[in-house]
XYZ file of C-alpha atoms in Angstrom:
176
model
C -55.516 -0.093 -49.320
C -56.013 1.478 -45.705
C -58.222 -0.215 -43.772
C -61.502 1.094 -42.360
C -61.177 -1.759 -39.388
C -62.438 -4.440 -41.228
C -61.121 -7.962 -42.577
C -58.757 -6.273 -45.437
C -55.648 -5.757 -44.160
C -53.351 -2.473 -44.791
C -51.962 -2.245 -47.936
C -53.546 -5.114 -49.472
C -54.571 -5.446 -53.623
C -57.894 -5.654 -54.008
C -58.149 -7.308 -57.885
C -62.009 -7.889 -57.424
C -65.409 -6.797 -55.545
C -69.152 -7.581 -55.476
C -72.017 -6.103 -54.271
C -74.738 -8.005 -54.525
C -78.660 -7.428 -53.263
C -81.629 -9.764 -53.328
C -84.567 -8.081 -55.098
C -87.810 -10.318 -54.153
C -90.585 -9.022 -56.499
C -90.912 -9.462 -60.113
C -90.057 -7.280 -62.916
C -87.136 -6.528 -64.722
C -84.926 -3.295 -64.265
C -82.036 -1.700 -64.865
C -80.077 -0.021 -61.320
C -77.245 2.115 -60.958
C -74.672 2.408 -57.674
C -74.124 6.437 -57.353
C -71.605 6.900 -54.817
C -73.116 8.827 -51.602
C -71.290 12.253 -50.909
C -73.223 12.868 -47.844
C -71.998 10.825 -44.757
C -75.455 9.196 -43.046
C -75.919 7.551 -40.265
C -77.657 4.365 -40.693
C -81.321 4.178 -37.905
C -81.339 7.657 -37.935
C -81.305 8.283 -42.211
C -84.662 9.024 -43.556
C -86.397 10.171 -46.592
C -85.922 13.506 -45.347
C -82.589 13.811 -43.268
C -78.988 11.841 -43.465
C -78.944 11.855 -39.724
C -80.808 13.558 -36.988
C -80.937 17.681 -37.677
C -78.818 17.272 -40.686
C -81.186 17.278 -43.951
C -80.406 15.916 -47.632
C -79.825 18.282 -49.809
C -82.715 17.131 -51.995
C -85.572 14.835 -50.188
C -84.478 10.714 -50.015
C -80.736 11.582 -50.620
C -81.211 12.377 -54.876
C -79.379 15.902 -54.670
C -76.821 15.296 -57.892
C -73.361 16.516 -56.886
C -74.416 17.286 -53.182
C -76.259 14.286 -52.028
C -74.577 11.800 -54.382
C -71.831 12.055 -57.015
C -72.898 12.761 -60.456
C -71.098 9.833 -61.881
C -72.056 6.621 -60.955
C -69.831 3.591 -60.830
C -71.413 0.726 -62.231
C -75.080 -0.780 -63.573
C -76.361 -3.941 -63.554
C -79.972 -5.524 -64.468
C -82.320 -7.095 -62.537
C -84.213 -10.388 -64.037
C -87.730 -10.934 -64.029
C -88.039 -13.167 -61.277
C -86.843 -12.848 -58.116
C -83.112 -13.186 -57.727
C -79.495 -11.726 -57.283
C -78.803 -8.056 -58.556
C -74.644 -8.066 -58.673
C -72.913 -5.060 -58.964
C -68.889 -5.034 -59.716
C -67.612 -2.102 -57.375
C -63.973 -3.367 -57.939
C -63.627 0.679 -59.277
C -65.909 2.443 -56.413
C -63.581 0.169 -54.343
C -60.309 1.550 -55.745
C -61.474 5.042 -55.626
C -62.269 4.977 -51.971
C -58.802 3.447 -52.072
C -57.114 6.357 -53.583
C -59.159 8.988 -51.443
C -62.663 9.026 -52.051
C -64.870 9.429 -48.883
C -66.951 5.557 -48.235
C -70.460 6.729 -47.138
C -71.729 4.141 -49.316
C -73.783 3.699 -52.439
C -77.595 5.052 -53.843
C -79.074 2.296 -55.392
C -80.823 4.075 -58.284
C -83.611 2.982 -60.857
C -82.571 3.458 -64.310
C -85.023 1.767 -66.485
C -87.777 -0.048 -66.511
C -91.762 0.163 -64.809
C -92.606 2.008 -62.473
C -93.968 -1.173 -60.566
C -92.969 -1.755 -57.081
C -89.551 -3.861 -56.604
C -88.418 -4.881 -53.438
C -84.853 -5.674 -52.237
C -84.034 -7.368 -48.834
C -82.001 -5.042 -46.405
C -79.478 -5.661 -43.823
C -82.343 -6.014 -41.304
C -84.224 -8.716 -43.347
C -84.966 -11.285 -40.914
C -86.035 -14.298 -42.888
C -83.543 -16.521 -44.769
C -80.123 -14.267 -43.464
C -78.368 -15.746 -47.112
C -80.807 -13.019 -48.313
C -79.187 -10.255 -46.949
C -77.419 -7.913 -49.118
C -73.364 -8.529 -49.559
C -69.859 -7.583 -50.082
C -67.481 -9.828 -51.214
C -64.073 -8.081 -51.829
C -61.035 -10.707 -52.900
C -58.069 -9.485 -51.603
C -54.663 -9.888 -51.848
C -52.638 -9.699 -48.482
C -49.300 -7.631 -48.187
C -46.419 -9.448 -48.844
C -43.565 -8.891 -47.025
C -39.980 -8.414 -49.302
C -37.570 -11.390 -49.066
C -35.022 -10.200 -46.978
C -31.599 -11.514 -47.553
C -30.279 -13.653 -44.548
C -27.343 -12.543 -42.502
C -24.656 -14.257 -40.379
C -21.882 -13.383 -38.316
C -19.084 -14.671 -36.620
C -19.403 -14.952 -33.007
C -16.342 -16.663 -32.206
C -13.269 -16.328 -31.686
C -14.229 -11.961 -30.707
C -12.235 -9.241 -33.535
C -8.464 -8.496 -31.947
C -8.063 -12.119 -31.119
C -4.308 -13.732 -32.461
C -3.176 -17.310 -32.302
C 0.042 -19.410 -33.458
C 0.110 -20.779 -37.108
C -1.054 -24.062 -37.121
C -2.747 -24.065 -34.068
C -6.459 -25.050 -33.790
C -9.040 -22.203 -33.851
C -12.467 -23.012 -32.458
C -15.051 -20.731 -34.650
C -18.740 -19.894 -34.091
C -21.047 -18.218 -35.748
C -24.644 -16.756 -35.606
C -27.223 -17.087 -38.803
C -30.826 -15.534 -39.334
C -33.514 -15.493 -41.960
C -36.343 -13.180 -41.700
């Protein structure tokens, strides 16, 4: 894994990942994550543009294989009552891993009403445990066991004595 500067170091396994957002209204639904293609800069993304002078391809970001990939990488369903929505982007994760630009998901109704729903955003300012949330498990780089080495420091290479007389040796050791 290369890191984009957050808590996941370089070259660490990622084995699992959630995404999970709070949906506070009733009604049950079906969603879909579609991986965003078009990079956006979040306070300046609206229904009509990604960033300031740059529009979406198709209004509110929907522009199949422009705006957002075709595929999508994972559904999940939505109870009745309000609650958790968790989404397994272990494999969005891994893609974006192996190359795949991270601009992000589209969080996409597949079925259902056409009632309102309503999800808490990053800027929701009541309860902050309601605030949508990646949890990525990681495993951390481990370094190879290096085999130790040791030397002899004493007496220096050239050096002759008498047979039988005493010879003082020393010796340096390290393990990495």
């Amino acid at each position: 894994v290369q890191s984009e500067g957050g808590p996941v170091p370089d070259g660490a396994t990622i084995p699992s990942a959630k995404f999970s957002v709070y949906k506070s209204s009733s009604y049950d639904h079906r969603y879909r994550l579609r991986p965003m293609l078009t990079n956006w800069i979040e306070g300046q993304a609206t229904w009509q543009v990604s960033r300031i002078g740059v529009p979406w391809n198709a209004v509110g970001a929907t522009g199949l294989g422009s705006d957002v990939s075709t595929a999508y990488d994972v559904e999940a369903a939505a109870q009745w009552s309000p609650g958790w929505v968790e989404f397994d982007v272990t494999n969005g994760l891994k893609a974006m891993v192996a190359g795949r630009a991270n601009h992000g998901w589209l969080l996409e109704p597949v079925s259902g009403n056409g009632n309102t729903k309503q999800f808490h955003s990053s800027e929701y300012t009541g309860d902050l445990s309601l605030r949508p949330k990646l949890v990525i498990l990681y495993a951390p780089v481990i370094a190879p066991n290096m085999a130790p080495t040791a030397s002899l420091t004493a007496p220096v290479a050239g050096s002759t004595y008498v047979t039988g007389a005493s010879v003082e040796l020393s010796a340096s050791a390290a393990d990495a």
